[in-house]
Coordinates of N, CA and C in Angstrom, one line a residue:
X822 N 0.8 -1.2 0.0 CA 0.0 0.0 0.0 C 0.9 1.2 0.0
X823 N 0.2 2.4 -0.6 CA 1.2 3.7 -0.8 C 0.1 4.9 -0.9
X824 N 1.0 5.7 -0.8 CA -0.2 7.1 -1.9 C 0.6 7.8 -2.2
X825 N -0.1 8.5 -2.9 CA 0.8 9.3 -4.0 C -0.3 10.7 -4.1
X826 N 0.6 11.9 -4.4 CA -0.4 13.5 -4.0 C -0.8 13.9 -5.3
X827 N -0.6 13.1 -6.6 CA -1.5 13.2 -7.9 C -2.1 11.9 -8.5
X828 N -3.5 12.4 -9.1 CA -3.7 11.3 -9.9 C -3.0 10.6 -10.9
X829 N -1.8 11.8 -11.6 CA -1.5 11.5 -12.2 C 0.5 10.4 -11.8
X830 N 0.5 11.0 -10.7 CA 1.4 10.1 -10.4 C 1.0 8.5 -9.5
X831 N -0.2 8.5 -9.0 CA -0.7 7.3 -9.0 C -1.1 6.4 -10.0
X832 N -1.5 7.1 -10.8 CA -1.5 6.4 -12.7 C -0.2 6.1 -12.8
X833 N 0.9 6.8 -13.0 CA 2.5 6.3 -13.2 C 2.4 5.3 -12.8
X834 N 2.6 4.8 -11.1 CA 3.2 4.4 -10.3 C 2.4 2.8 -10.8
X835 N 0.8 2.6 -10.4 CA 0.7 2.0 -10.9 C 0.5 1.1 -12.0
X836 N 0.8 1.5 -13.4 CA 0.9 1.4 -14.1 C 2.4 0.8 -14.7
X837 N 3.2 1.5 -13.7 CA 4.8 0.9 -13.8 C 4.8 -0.8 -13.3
X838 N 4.2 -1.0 -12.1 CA 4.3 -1.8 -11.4 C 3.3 -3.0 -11.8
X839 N 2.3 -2.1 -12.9 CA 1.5 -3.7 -13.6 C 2.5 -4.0 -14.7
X840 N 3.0 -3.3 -15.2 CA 3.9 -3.5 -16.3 C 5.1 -4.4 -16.4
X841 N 5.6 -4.0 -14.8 CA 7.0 -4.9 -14.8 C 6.4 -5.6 -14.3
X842 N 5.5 -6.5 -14.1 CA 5.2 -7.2 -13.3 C 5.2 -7.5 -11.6
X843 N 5.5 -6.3 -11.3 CA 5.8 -6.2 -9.9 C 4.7 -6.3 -9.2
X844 N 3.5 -6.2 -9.7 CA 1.8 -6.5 -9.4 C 1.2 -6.7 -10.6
X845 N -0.2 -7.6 -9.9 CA -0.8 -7.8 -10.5 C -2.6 -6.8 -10.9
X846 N -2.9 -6.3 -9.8 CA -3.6 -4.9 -9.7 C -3.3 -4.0 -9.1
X847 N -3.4 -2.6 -9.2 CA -3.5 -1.6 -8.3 C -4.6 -1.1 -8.6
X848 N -5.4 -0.7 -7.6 CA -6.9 -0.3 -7.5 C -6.0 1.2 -6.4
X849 N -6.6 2.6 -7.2 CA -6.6 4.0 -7.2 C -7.8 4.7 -6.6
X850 N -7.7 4.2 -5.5 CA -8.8 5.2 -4.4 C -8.9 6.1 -4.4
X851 N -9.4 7.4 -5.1 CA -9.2 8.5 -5.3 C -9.7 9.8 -3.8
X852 N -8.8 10.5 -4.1 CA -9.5 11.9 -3.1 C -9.5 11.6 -1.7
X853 N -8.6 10.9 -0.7 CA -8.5 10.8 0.0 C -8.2 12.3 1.0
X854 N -8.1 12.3 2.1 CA -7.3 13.1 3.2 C -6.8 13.1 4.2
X855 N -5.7 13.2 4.1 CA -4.7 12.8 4.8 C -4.1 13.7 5.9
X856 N -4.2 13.4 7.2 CA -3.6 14.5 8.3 C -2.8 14.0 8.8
X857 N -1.9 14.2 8.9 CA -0.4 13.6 9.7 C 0.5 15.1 10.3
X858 N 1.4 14.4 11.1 CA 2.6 15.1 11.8 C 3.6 14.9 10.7
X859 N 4.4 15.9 10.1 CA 5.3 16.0 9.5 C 6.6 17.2 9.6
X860 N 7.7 16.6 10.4 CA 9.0 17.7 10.9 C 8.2 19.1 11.9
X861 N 7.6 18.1 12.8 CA 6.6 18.7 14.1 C 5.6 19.3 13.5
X862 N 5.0 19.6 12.5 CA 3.8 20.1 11.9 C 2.6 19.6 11.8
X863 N 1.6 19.4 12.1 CA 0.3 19.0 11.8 C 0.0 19.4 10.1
X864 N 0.3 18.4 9.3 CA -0.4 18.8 7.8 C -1.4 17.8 7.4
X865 N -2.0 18.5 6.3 CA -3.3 17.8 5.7 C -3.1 18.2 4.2
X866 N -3.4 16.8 3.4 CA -3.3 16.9 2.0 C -4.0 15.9 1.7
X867 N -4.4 16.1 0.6 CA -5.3 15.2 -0.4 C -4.1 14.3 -1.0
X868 N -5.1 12.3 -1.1 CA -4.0 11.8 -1.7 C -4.8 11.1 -2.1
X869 N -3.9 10.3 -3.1 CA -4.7 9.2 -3.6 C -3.9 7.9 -3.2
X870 N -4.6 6.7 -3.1 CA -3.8 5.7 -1.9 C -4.1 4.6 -3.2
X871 N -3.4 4.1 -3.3 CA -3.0 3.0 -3.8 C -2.7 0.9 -3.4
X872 N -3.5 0.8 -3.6 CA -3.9 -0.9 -3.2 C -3.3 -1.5 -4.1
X873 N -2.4 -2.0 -3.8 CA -1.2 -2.9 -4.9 C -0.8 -4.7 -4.3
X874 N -1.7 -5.1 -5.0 CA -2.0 -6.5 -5.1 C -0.9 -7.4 -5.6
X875 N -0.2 -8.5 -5.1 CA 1.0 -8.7 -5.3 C 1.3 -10.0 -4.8
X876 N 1.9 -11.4 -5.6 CA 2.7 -12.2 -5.1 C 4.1 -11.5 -4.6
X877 N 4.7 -10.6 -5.2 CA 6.2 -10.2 -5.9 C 6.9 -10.0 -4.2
X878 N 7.7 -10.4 -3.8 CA 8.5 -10.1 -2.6 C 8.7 -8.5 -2.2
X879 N 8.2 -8.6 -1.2 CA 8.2 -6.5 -0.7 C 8.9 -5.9 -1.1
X880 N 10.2 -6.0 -1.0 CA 11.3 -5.0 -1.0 C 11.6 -4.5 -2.5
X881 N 11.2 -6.0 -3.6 CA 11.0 -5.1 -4.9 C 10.2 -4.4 -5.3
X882 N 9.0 -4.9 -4.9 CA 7.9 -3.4 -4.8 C 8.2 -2.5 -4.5
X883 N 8.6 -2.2 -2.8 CA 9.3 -1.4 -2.2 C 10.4 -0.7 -3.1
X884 N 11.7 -1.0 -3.2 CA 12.6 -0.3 -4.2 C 11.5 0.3 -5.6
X885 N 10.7 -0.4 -6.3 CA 10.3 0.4 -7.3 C 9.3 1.6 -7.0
X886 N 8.7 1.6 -6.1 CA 7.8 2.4 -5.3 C 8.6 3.8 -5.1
X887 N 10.1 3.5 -4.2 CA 10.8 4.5 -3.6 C 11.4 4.8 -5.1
X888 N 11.8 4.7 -6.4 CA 12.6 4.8 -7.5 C 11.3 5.9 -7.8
X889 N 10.2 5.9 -7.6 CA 9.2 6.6 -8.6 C 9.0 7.8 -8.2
X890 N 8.7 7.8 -6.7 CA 7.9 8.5 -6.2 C 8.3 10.0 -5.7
X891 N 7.7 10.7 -5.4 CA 7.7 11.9 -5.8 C 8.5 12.8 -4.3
X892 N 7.6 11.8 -3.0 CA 7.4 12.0 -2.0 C 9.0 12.1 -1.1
X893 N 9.6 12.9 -0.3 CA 11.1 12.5 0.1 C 10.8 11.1 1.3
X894 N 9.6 10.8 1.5 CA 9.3 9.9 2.7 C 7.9 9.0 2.0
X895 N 8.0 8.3 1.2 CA 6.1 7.8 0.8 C 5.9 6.4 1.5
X896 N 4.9 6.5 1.8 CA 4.3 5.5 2.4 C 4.5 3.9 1.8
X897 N 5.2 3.1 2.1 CA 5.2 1.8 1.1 C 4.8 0.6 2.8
X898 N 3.7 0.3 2.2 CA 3.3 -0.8 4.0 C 2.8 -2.4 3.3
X899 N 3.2 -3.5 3.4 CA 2.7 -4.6 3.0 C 2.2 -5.5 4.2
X900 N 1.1 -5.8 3.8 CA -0.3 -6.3 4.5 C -0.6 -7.4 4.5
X901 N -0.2 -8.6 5.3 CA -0.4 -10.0 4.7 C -1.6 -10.1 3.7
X902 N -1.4 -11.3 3.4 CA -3.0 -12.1 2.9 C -2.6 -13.8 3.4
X903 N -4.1 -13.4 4.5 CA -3.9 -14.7 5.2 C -5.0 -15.8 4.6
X904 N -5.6 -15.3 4.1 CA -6.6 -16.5 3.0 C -7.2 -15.7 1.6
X905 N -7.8 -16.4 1.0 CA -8.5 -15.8 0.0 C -9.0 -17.3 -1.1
X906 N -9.8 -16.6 -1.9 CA -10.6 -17.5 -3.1 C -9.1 -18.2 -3.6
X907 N -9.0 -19.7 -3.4 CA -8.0 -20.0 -4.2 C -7.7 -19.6 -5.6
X908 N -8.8 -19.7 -6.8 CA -8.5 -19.3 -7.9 C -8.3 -17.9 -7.9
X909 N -8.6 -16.6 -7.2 CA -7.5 -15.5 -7.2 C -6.1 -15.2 -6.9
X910 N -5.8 -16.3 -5.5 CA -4.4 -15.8 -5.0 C -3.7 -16.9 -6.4
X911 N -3.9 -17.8 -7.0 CA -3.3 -18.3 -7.9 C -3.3 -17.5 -9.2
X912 N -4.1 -16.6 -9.7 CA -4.3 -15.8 -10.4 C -2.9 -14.5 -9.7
X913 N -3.0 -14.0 -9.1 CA -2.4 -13.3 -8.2 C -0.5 -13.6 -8.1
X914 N -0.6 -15.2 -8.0 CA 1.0 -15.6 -8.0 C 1.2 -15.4 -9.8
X915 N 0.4 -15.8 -10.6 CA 0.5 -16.1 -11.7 C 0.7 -15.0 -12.8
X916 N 0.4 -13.7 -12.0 CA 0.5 -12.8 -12.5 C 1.8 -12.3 -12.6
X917 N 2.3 -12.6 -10.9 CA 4.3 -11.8 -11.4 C 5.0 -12.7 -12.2
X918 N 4.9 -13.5 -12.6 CA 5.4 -14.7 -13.6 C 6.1 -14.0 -14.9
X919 N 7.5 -14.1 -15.0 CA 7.5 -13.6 -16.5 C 7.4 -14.7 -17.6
X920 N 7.0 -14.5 -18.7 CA 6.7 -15.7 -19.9 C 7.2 -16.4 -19.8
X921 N 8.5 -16.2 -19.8 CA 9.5 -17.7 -19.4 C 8.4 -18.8 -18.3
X922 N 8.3 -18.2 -17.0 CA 8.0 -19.0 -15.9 C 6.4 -19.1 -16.2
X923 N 6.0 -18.7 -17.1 CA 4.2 -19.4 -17.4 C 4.0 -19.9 -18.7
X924 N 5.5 -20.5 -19.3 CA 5.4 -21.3 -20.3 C 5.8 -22.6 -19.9
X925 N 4.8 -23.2 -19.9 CA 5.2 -24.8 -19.4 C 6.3 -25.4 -20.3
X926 N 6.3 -25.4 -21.5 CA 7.2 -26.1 -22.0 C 9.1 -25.4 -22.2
X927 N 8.6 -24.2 -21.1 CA 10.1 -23.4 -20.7 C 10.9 -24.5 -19.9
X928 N 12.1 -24.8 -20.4 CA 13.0 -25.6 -19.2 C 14.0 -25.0 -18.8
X929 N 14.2 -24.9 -17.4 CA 15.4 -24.4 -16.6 C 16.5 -25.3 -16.6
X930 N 17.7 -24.3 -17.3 CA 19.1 -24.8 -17.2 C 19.5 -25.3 -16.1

């Protein structure tokens, strides 16, 4: 999970991350508001938060998240998934797969 302070950099971001495969959806909750403490301040800003759906191991999300973003500090938080519809979370692993690894008749050296 992340947010990002434009629509249009929430489009980027996920858009990058369906691309490389680094997810399989990001769902763009738009117009949020956000109030936080920042360098002793009380601020408020509009964001848009980003639900990023994912077999792919955190930290490479994470690194591509922090490569994009705009933010000097953005939010990057991973949330287990402790069950779900089997045929989604399989859909879901199947998605970071590059062609190589979802061609069955691919063989590893």
């Amino acid at each position: 999970m992340t947010t990002a302070g434009s629509v249009d950099e929430a489009r980027r971001i996920a858009e990058t991350l369906v691309d490389r495969k680094l997810a399989a959806c990001v769902n763009i909750v738009p117009k949020i508001v956000s109030i936080y403490r920042w360098k002793g301040k009380v601020e408020e800003a509009e964001e848009w938060l980003l639900w990023i759906k994912t077999s792919t191991p955190f930290e490479k999300v994470r690194d591509a998240i922090l490569e994009m973003h705009s933010y000097e500090l953005p939010e990057c938080l991973s949330i287990s998934i402790e069950d779900g519809s089997p045929e989604y979370l399989k859909w879901l692993e199947d998605s970071g797969r590059t062609d190589a690894q979802n061609d069955p008749d691919s063989v590893k050296a």
